[in-house]
Structures are given as C-alpha cells and as structure tokens.
Tab-separated table of C-alpha atoms and ligand atoms in Angstrom:
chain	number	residue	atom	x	y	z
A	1	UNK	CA	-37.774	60.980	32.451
A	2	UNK	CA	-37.384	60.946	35.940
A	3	UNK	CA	-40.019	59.003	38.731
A	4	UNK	CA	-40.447	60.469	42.332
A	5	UNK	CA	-42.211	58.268	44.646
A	6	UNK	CA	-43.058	60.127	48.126
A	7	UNK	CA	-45.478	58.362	51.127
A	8	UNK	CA	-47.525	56.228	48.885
A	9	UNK	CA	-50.341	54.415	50.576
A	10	UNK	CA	-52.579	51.937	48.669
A	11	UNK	CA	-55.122	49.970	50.248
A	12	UNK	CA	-57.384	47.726	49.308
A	13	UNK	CA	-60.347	46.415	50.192
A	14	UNK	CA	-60.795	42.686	51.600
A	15	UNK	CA	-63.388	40.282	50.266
A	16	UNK	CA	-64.285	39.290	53.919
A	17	UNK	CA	-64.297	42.441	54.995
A	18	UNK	CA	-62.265	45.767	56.400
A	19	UNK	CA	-59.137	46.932	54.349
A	20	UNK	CA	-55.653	45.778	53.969
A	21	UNK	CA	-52.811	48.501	53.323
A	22	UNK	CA	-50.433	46.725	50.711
A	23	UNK	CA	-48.308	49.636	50.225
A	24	UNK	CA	-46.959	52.318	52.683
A	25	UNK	CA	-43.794	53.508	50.464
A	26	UNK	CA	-41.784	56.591	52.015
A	27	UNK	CA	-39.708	57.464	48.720
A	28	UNK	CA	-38.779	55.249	45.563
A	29	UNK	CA	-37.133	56.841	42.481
A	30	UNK	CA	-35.590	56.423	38.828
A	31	UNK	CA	-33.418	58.456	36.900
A	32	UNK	CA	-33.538	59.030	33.749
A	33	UNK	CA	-32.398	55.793	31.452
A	34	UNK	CA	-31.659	53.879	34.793
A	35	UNK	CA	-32.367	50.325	34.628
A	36	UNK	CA	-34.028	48.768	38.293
A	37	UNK	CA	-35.257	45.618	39.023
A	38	UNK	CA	-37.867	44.827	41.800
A	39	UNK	CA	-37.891	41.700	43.557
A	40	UNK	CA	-39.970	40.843	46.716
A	41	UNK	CA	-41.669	37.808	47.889
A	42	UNK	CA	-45.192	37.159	46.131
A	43	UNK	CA	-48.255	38.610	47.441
A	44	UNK	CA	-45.880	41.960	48.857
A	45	UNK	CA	-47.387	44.658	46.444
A	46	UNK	CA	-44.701	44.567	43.296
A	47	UNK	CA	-47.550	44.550	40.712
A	48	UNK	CA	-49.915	47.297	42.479
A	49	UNK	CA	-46.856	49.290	42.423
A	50	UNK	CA	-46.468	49.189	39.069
A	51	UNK	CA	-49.804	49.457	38.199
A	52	UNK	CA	-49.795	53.066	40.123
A	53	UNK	CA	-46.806	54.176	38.720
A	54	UNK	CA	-48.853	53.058	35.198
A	55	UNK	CA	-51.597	55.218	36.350
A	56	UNK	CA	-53.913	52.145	36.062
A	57	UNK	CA	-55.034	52.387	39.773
A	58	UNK	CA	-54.928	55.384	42.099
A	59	UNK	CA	-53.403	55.506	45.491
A	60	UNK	CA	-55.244	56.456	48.980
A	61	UNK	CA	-52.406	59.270	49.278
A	62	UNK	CA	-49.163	60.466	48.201
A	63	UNK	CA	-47.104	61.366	45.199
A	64	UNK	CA	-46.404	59.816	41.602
A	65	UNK	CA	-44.544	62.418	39.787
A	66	UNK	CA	-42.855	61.521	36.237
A	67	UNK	CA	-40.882	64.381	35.311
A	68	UNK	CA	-43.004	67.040	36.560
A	69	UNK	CA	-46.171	65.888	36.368
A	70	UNK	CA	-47.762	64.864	39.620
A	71	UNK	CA	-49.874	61.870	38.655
A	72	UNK	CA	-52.137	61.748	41.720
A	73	UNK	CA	-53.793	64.887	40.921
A	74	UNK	CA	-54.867	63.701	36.976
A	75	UNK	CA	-58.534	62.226	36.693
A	76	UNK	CA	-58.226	58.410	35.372
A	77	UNK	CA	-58.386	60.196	31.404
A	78	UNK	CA	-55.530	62.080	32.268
A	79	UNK	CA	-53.723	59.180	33.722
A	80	UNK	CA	-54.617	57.313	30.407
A	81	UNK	CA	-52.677	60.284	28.242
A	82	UNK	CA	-49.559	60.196	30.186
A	83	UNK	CA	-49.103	56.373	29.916
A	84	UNK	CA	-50.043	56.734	26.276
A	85	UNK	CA	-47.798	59.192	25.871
A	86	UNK	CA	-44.520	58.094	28.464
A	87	UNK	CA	-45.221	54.988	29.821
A	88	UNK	CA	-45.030	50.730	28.332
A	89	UNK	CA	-46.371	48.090	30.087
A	90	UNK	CA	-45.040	43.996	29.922
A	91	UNK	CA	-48.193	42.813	31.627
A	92	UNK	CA	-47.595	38.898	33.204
A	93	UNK	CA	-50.766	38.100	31.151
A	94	UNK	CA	-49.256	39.753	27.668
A	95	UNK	CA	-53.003	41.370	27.021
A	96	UNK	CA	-52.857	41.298	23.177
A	97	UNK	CA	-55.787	41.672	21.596
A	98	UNK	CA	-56.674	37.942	19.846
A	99	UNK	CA	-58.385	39.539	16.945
A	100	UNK	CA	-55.760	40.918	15.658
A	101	UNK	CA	-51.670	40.141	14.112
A	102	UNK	CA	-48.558	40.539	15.728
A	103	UNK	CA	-48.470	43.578	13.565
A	104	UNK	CA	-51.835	44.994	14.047
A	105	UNK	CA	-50.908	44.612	17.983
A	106	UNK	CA	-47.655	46.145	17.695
A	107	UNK	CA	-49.554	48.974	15.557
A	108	UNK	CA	-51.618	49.358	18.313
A	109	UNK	CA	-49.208	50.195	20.920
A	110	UNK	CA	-48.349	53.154	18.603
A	111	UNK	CA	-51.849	54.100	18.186
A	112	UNK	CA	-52.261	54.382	21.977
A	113	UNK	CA	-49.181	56.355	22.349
A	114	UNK	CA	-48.283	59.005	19.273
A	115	UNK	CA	-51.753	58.667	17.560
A	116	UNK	CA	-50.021	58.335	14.242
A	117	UNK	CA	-49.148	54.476	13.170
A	118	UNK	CA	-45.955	54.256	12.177
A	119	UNK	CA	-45.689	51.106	9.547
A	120	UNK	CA	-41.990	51.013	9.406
A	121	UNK	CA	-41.362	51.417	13.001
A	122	UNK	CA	-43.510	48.279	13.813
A	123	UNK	CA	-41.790	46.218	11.376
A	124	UNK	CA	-38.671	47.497	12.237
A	125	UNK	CA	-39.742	46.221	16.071
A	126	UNK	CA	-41.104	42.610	15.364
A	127	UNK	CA	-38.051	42.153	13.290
A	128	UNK	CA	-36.027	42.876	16.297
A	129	UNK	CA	-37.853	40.735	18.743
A	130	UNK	CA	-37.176	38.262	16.193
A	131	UNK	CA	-40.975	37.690	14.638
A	132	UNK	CA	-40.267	39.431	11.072
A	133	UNK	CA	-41.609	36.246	9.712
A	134	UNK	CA	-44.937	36.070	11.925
A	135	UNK	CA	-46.695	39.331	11.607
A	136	UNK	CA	-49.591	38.196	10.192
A	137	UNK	CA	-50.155	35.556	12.956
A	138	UNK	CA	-52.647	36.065	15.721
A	139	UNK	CA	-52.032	35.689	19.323
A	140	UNK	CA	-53.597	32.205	19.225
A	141	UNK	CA	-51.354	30.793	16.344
A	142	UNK	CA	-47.803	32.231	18.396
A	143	UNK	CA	-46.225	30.480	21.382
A	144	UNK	CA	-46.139	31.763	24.652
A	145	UNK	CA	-42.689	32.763	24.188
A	146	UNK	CA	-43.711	34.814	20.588
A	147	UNK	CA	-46.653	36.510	22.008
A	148	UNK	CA	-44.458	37.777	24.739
A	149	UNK	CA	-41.978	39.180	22.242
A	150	UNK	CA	-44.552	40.563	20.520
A	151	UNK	CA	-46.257	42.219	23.572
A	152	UNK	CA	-42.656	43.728	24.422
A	153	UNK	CA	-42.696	44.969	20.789
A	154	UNK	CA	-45.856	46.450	21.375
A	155	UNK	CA	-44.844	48.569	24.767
A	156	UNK	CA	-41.591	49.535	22.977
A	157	UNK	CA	-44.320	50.993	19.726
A	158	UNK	CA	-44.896	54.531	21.498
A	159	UNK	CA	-41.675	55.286	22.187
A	160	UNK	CA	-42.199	55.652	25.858
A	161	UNK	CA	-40.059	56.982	28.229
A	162	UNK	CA	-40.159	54.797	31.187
A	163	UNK	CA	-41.078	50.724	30.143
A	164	UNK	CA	-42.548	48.653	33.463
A	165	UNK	CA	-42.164	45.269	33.014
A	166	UNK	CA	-44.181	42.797	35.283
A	167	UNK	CA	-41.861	39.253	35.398
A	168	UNK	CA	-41.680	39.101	31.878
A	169	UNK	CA	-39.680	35.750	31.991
A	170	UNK	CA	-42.264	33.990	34.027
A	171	UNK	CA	-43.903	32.077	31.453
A	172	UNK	CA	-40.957	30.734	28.926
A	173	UNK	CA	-37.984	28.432	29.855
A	174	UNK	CA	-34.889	29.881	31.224
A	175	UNK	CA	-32.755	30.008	27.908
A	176	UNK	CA	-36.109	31.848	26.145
A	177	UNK	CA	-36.063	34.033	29.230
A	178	UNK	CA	-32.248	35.071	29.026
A	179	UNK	CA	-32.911	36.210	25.813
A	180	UNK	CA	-36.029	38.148	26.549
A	181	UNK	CA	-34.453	39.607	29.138
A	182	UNK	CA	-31.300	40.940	27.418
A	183	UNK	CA	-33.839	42.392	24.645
A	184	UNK	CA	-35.749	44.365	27.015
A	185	UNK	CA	-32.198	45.324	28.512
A	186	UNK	CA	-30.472	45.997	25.106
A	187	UNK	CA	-33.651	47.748	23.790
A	188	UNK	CA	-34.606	50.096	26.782
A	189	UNK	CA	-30.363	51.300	26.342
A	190	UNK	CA	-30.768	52.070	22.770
A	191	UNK	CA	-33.871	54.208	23.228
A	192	UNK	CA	-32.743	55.324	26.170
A	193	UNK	CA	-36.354	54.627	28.316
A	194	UNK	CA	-36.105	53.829	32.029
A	195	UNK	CA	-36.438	50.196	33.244
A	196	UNK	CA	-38.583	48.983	36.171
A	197	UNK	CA	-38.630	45.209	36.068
A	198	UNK	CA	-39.911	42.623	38.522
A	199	UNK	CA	-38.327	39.867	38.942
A	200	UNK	CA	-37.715	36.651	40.972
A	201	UNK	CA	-34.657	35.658	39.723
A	202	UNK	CA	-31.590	37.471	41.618
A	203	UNK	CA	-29.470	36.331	39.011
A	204	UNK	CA	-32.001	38.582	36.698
A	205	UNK	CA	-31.700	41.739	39.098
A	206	UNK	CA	-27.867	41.356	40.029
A	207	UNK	CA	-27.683	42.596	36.201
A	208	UNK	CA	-29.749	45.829	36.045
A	209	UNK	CA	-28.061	49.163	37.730
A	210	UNK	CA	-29.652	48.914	40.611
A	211	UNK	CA	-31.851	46.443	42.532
A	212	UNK	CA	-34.727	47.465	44.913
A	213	UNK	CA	-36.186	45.083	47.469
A	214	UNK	CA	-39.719	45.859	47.762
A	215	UNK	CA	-39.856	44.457	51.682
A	216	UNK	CA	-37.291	46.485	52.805
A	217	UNK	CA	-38.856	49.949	51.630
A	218	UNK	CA	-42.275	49.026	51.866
A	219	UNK	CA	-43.359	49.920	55.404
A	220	UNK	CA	-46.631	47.460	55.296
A	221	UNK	CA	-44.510	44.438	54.267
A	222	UNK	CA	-45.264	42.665	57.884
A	223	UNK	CA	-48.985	43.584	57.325
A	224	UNK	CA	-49.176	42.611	54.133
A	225	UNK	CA	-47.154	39.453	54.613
A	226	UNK	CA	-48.978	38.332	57.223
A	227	UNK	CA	-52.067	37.628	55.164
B	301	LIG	N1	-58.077	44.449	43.637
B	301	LIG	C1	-57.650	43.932	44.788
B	301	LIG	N2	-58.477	43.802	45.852
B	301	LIG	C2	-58.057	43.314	47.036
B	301	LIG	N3	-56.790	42.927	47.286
B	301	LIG	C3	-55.904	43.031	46.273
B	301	LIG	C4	-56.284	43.528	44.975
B	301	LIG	N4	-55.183	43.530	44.183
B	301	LIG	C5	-54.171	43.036	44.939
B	301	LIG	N5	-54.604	42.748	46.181
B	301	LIG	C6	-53.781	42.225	47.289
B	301	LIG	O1	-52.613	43.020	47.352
B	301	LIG	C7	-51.485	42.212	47.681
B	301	LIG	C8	-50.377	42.500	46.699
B	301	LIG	O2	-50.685	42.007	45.413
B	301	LIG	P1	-49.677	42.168	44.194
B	301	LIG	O3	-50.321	41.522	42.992
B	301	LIG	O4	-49.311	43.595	44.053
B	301	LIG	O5	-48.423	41.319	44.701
B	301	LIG	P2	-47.089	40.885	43.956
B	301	LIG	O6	-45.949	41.319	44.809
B	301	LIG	O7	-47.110	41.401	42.550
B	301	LIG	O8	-47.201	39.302	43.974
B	301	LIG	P3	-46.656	38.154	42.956
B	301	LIG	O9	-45.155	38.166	43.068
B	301	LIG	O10	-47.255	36.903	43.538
B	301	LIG	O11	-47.169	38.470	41.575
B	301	LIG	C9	-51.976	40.761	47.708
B	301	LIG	O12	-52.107	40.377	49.066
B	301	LIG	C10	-53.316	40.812	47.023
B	301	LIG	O13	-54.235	39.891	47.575
C-alpha cells in the first residue's frame, strides 16, 4: 500500500459564520509498511487529516490516492469499501459498540472489512493485546486502558493495509502507553500495514521511521493557528 497526498484543501465551515481552511497540504506520502508519526500543535488539522485519508470526510479539492485508487473521485459508499477493505482506524474516543464483548467488537472489525468473521483470528488478536481472559466483557466492564487494546484489536481484525491511529496513548498512563505503543509498532511490522500515528509525545515519534510535522507542510497552519 502506498498513500499519495497532492494539494489537499479542506475547509470548514465556522459556527459564527464564513469558512476556515484547516488544511492546504501540497504533497504528503507513505510507503508501503513505513511507520510515520504526526505531531503538530492542537487545533492544526492532524485529526481531519486522518479522517480524509479514512475517507470519513471529503476534501474541497485535491488528491487521496492509496495504491491506485484516487479516493476523491469515490461517492461516500465507495469510500466506506476501501476503508473496509484497506484501511484501521484508533479513534481518540475508541468507538466500540457498548452492546457488545471485546470479542463481538473485535468480530466486528472483521465483519466491516473481509465480510467473513474469522473466530480464530479474533481470539488470536485479543490474546495478543493481552485481553484473552476478557472477551466476554463489554466496553463498560473494561478500563480505559482494555477498551483501547481492544479497539486496536479491532482495527488490526480486517487485515488492513494502512492502520491510522489518532493519539492512541492519550487516555492511559505513560507505562500503559509505552506498551500500547510498542503493540501497535510490533503489530503493524508483523503484518506488514503502514503506520500513521499522531502523537504529542516526541519521544513517541523520534521512534517511528519517519516523523512529519503537520505545521511545517501544512500551508494554512498560520490561518488555522490563529483561531
Ligand atoms: N466539523 C467541523 N466544523 C468546523 N470546524 C471544524 C470541524 N472539525 C474540525 N474543525 C476545526 O478544524 C481545526 C482542526 O481540528 P482537528 O481536530 O483536525 O485538530 P487536531 O490537530 O487533531 O487537534 P488536537 O491535537 O487538539 O486533537 C480546529 O480549529 C477545529 O475547530
């Protein structure tokens, strides 16, 4: 899998009126199995960048292309198939689904991605995010910390080929987070999927292949940082 970024504009906009352009990005690539990590102060557009790349919003112009499909030119169903099919997502906020296990979640991811549920595969992931023993628990009976595992679990279930990962250490304390973080690492090697990761930690980025700062290639940073 390989990402080509080329003059993406997003703009959104403003509750009191007009528009604000968050994102005015001449080019911004991966390669295949590289690991990059995304830092850039709060506010500057990290998130709505991954959420395009996700196909989860749509830019004013320019090009998304993983491999060679050209993302900007799919309606939002065909934006849904090629994240189901290439693409995980660490969201901040988890987003399991309450009603249902660690196991049923992590099933889920699966059933998003290759349509066919793969039992063994999804115990085979809890067990190495370390929740073999909580698979029947729901969201509400796991800590913070779990339901993040299991969440990373999940975007790991449909074998994608490119894993975005939105400050998954935000939420658990720093040893919790090391760990996380070297399971995401560790896990996105094995299968061989390209990392994007956000981070605020440069500690955190100074370990992944390459580290982006969003500011510096994001041409509407003093715009957007002067809201
Ligand atoms: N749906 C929306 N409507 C209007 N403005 C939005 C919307 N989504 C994001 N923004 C604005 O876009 C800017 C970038 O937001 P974004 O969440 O991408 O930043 P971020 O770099 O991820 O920040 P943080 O590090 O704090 O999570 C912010 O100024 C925000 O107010």
């Amino acid at each position: 899998m390989t990402l080509a970024i080329t003059d993406l504009i997003k703009t959104f906009a403003q509750p009191g009126g007009g528009s604000l352009t968050v994102l005015d990005v001449p080019t911004f690539n991966i390669a295949a199995g590289e690991q990059v990590a995304l830092i850039g102060q709060s506010g500057g557009g990290k998130t709505t960048l991954l959420h395009l790349i996700a196909g989860l919003l749509a830019p004013d112009s320019g090009s998304i292309k993983i491999d060679s499909i050209e993302l900007t030119k799919l309606s939002e169903e065909g934006r849904d198939r090629v994240r189901a099919s290439s693409v995980g997502y660490v969201f901040q906020t988890f987003n399991l689904l309450p009603a249902f296990t660690a196991i049923e979640n992590v099933r889920l991811g699966m059933t998003f991605g290759h349509g066919k549920q793969d039992a063994k595969r999804a115990t085979e992931l809890l067990g190495r995010v370390g929740l073999a023993d909580r698979a029947n628990y729901k969201p509400s009976q796991l800590s913070v910390g779990q339901q993040q595992r299991v969440a990373i679990a999940r975007a790991l279930a449909g074998k994608p080929k490119l894993l975005l990962a939105d400050e998954p250490t935000a939420n658990v304390d720093p040893n919790s987070a090391e760990n996380v973080l070297e399971l995401i690492r560790q896990s996105c090697q094995d299968e061989q999927i390209a990392l994007l990761m956000v981070t605020h930690s440069m500690d955190v980025a100074n370990r992944f292949d390459r580290v982006e700062k969003l500011d510096e290639i994001n041409r509407a940073f003093s715009n957007a940082a002067s809201h």
